[in-house]
mmCIF file of C-alpha atoms in Angstrom:
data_model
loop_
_atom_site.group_PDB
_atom_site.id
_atom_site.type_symbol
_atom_site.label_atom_id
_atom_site.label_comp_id
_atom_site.label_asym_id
_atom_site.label_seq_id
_atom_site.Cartn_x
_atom_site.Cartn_y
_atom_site.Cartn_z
ATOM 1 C CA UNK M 1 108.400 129.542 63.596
ATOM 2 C CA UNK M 2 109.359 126.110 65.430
ATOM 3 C CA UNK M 3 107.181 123.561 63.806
ATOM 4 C CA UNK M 4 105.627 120.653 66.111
ATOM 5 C CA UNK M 5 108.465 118.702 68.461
ATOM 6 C CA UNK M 6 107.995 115.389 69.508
ATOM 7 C CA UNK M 7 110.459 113.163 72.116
ATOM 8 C CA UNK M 8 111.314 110.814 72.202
ATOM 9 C CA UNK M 9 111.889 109.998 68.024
ATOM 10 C CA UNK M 10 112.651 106.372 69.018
ATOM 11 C CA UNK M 11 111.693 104.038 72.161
ATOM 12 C CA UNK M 12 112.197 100.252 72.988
ATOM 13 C CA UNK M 13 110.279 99.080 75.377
ATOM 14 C CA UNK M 14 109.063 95.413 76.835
ATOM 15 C CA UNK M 15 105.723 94.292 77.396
ATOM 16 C CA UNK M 16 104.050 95.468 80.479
ATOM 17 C CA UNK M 17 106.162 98.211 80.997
ATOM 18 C CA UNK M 18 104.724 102.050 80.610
ATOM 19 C CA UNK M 19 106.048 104.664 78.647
ATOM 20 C CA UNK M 20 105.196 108.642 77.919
ATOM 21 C CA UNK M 21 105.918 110.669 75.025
ATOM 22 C CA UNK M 22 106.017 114.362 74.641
ATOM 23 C CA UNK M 23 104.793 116.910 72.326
ATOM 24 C CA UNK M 24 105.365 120.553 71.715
ATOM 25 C CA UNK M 25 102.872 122.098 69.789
ATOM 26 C CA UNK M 26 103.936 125.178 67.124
ATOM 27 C CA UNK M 27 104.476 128.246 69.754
ATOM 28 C CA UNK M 28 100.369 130.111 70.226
ATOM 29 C CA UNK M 29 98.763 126.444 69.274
ATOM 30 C CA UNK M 30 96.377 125.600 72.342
ATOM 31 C CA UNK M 31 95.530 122.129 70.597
ATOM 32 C CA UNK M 32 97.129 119.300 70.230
ATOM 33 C CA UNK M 33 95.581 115.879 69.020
ATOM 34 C CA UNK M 34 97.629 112.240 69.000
ATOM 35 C CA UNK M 35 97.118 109.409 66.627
ATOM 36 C CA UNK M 36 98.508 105.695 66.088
ATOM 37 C CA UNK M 37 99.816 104.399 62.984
ATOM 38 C CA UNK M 38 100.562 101.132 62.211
ATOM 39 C CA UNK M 39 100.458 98.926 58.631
ATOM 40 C CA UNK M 40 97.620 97.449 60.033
ATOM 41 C CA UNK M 41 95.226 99.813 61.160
ATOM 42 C CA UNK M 42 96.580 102.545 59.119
ATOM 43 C CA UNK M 43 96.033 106.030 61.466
ATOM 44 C CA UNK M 44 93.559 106.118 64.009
ATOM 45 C CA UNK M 45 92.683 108.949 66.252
ATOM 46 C CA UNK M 46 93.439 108.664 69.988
ATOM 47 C CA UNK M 47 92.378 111.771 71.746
ATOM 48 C CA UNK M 48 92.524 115.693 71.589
ATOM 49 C CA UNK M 49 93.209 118.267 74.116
ATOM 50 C CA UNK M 50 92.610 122.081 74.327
ATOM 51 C CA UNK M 51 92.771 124.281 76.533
ATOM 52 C CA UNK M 52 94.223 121.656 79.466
ATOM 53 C CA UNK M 53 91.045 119.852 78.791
ATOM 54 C CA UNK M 54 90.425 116.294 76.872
ATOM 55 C CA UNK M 55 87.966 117.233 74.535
ATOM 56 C CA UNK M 56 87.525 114.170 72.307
ATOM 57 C CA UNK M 57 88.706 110.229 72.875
ATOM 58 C CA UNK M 58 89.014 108.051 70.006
ATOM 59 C CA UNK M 59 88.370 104.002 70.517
ATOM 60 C CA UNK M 60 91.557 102.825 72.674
ATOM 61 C CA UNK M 61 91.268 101.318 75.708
ATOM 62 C CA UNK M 62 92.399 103.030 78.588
ATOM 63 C CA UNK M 63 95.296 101.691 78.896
ATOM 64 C CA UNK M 64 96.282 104.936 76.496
ATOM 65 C CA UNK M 65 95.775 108.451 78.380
ATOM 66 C CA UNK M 66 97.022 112.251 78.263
ATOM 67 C CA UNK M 67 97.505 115.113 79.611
ATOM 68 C CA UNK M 68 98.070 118.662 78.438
ATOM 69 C CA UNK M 69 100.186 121.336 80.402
ATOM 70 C CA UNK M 70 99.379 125.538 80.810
ATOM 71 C CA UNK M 71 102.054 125.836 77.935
ATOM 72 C CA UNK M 72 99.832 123.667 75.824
ATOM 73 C CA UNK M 73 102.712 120.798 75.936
ATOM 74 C CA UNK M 74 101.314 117.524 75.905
ATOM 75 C CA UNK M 75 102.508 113.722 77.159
ATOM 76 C CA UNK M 76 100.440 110.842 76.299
ATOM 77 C CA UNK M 77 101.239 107.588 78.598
ATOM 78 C CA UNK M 78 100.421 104.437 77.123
ATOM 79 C CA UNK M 79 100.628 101.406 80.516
ATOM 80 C CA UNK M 80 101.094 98.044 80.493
ATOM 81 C CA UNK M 81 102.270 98.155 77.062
ATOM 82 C CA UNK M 82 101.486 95.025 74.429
ATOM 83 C CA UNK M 83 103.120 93.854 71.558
ATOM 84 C CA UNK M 84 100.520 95.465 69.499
ATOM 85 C CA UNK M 85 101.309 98.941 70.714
ATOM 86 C CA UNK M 86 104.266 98.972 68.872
ATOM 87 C CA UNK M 87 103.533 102.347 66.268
ATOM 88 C CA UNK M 88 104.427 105.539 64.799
ATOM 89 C CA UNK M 89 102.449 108.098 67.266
ATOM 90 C CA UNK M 90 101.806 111.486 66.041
ATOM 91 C CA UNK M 91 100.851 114.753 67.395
ATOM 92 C CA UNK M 92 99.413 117.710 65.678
ATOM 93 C CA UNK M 93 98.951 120.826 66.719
ATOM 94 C CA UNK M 94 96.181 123.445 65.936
ATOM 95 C CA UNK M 95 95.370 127.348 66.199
ATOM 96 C CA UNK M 96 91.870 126.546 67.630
ATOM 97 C CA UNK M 97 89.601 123.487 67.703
ATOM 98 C CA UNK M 98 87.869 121.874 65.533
ATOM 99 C CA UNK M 99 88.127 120.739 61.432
ATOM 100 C CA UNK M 100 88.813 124.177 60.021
ATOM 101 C CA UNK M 101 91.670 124.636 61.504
ATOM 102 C CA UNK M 102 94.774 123.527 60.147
ATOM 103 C CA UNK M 103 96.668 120.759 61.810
ATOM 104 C CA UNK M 104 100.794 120.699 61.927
ATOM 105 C CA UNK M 105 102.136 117.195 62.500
ATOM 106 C CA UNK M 106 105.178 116.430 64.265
ATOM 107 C CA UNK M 107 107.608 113.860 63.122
ATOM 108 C CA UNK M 108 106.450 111.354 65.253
ATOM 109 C CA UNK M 109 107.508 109.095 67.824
ATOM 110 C CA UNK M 110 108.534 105.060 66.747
ATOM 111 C CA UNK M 111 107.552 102.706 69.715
ATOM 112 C CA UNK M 112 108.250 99.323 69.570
ATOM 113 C CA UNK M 113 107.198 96.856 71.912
ATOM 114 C CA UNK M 114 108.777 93.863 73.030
ATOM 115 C CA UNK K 1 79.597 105.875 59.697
ATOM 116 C CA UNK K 2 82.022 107.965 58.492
ATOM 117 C CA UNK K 3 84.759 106.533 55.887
ATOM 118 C CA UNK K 4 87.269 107.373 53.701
ATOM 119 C CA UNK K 5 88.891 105.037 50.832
ATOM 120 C CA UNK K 6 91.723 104.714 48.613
ATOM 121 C CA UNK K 7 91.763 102.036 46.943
ATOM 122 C CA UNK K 8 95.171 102.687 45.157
ATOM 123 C CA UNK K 9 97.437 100.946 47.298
ATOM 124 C CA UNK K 10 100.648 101.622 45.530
ATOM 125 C CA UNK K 11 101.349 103.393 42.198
ATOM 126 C CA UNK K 12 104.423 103.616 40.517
ATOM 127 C CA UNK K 13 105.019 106.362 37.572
ATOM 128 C CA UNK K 14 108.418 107.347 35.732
ATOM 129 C CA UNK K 15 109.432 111.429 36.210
ATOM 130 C CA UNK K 16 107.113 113.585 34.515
ATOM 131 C CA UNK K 17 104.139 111.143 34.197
ATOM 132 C CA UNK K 18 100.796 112.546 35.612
ATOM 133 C CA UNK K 19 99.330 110.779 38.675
ATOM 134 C CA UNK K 20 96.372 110.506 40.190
ATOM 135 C CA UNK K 21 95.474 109.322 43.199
ATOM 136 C CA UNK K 22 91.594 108.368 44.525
ATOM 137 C CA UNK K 23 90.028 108.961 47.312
ATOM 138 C CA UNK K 24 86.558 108.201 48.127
ATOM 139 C CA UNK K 25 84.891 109.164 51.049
ATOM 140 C CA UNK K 26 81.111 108.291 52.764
ATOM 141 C CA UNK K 27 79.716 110.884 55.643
ATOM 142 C CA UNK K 28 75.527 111.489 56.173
ATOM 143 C CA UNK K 29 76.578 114.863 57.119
ATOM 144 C CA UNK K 30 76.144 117.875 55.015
ATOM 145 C CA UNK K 31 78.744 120.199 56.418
ATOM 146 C CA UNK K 32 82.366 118.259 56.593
ATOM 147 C CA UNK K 33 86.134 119.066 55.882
ATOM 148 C CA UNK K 34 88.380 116.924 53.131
ATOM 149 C CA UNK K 35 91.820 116.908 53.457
ATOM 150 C CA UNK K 36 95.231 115.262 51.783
ATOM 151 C CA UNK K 37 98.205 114.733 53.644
ATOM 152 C CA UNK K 38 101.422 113.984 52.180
ATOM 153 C CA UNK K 39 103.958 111.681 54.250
ATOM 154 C CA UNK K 40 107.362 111.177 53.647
ATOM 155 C CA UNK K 41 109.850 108.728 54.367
ATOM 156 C CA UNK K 42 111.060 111.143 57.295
ATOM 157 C CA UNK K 43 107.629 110.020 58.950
ATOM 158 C CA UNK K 44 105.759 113.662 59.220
ATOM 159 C CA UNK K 45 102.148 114.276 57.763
ATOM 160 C CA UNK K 46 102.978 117.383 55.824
ATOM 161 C CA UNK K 47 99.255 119.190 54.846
ATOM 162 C CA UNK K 48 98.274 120.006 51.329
ATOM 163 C CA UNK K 49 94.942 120.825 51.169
ATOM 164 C CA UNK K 50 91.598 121.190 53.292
ATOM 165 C CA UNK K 51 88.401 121.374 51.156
ATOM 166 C CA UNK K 52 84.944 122.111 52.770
ATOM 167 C CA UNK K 53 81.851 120.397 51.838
ATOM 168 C CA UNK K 54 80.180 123.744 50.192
ATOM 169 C CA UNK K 55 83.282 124.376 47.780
ATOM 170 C CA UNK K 56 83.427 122.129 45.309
ATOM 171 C CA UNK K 57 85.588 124.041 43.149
ATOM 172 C CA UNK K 58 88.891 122.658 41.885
ATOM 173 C CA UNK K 59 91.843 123.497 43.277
ATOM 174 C CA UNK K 60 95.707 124.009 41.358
ATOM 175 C CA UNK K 61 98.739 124.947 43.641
ATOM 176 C CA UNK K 62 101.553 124.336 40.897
ATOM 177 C CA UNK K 63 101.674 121.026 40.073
ATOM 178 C CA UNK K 64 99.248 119.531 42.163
ATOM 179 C CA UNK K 65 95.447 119.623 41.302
ATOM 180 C CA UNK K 66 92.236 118.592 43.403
ATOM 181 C CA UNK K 67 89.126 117.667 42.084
ATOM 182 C CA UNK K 68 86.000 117.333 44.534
ATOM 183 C CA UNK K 69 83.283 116.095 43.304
ATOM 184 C CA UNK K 70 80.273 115.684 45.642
ATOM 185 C CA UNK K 71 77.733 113.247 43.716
ATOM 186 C CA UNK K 72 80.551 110.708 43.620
ATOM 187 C CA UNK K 73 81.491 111.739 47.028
ATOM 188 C CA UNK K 74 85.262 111.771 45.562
ATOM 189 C CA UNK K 75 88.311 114.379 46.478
ATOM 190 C CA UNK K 76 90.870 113.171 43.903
ATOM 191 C CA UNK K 77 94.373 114.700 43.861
ATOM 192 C CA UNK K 78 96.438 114.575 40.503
ATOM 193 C CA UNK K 79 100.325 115.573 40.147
ATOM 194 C CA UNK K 80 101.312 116.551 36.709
ATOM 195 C CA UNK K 81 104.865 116.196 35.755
ATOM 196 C CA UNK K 82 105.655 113.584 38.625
ATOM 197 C CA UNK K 83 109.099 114.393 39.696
ATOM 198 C CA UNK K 84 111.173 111.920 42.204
ATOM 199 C CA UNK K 85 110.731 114.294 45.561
ATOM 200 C CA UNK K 86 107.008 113.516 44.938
ATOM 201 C CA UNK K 87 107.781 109.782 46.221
ATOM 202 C CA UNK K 88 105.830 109.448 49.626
ATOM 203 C CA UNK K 89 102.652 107.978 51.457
ATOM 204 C CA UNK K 90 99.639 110.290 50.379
ATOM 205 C CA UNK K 91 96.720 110.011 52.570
ATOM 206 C CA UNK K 92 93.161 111.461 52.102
ATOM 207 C CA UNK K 93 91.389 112.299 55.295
ATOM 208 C CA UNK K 94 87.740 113.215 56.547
ATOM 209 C CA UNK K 95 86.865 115.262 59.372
ATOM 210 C CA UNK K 96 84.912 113.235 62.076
ATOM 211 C CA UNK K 97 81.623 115.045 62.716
ATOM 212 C CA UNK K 98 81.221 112.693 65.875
ATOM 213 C CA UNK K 99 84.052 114.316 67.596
ATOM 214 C CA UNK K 100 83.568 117.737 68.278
ATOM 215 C CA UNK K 101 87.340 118.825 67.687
ATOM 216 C CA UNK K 102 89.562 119.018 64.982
ATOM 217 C CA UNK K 103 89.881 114.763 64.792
ATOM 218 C CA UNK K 104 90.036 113.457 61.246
ATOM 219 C CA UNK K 105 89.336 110.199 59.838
ATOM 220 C CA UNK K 106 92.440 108.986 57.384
ATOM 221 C CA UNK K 107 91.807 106.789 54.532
ATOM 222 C CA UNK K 108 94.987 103.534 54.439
ATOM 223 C CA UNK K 109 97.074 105.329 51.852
ATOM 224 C CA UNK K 110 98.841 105.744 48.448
ATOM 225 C CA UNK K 111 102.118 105.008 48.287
ATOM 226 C CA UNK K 112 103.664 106.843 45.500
ATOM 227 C CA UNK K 113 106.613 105.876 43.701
ATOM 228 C CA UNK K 114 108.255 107.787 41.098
ATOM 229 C CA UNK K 115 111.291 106.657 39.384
ATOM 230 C CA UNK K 116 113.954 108.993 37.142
#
């Protein structure tokens, strides 16, 4: 079984412009979940979708959005990017929702802004 | 609020030392998931172990050990015989009962070093 894709593995971008990754969750996954890492902050949660829906937003601004697709793909924008955007962003995937469910990372995408 | 902390920022062990790593975690819930994450240099979270609050026994898979221990609020993960492909980020993580989903709560990290 395919494990979780994610594309771009690498970006550049400048400040102010946009950019949207892309994650495929493991093939029968329905949810898929994104977090930030940086050496600062360490991993934070940025939102989860299921089912086409949003079901849970962690503290970003909203600059940072999603969107998930019937084949349970997902693409998270980030706009008017800053400096402090630059991270490793994750996706996971999961069976069903919610914390007994085992999540599959991806291997990440590396932004950096500048 | 919901935390999780490891407080071991970086170890470093020679091949065949036992390791453990901390974690340390605070919820007010009674019902939560634990879980430790191993991350290598290659950048994906690769999942070792999810622990619910009402199992507090110990866990072996091989070389790797868990010990949850729920008056100290602690879910500490040992390797025994370190080997070098044990090298990586380890991170301890708490589910967030303030999200409905599956979103967890990641402590900053262990980076683990083991040298031949």
């Amino acid at each position: 079984k395919a494990g979780v894709t994610q594309t771009p593995r690498y970006l550049i971008k400048t400040r102010g412009q946009q950019v949207t990754l892309s994650c495929s969750p493991i093939s029968g996954h329905r949810s898929v979940s994104w977090y930030q890492q940086t050496p600062g902050q360490g991993l934070q949660f940025l939102f989860e979708y299921f089912s086409e829906t949003q079901r849970n937003k962690g503290n970003f601004p909203g600059r940072f959005s999603g969107r998930q697709f019937s084949n349970s793909r997902s693409e998270m924008n980030v706009s008017t990017l800053e400096l402090g955007d630059s991270a490793l962003y994750l996706c996971a995937s999961s069976s069903g929702q919610g914390a007994s469910y085992e999540q599959y990372f991806g291997p990440g995408t590396r932004l950096t802004v500048t | 609020a919901q935390k999780v902390t490891q407080a071991q920022t970086e170890i470093s062990v020679v091949e065949k030392e036992d390791v453990t790593l901390d974690c340390v975690y605070e919820t007010r819930d009674t019902t939560y998931y634990l879980f430790w994450y191993k991350q290598p240099p290659s950048g994906e979270l690769v999942f070792l172990i999810r622990r619910n609050s009402f199992d507090e026994q110990n866990e072996i898979s091989g070389r790797y050990s868990w010990n949850f221990q729920k008056s100290t609020s602690s879910f500490n993960f040992t390797i025994t015989a370190s080997q070098v492909v044990d090298s990586a980020v380890y991170f301890c993580a708490l589910s967030d009962t303030n999200q409905a989903g599956t979103a967890l709560i990641f402590g900053k990290g262990t980076t683990l070093s083991v040298s031949s």
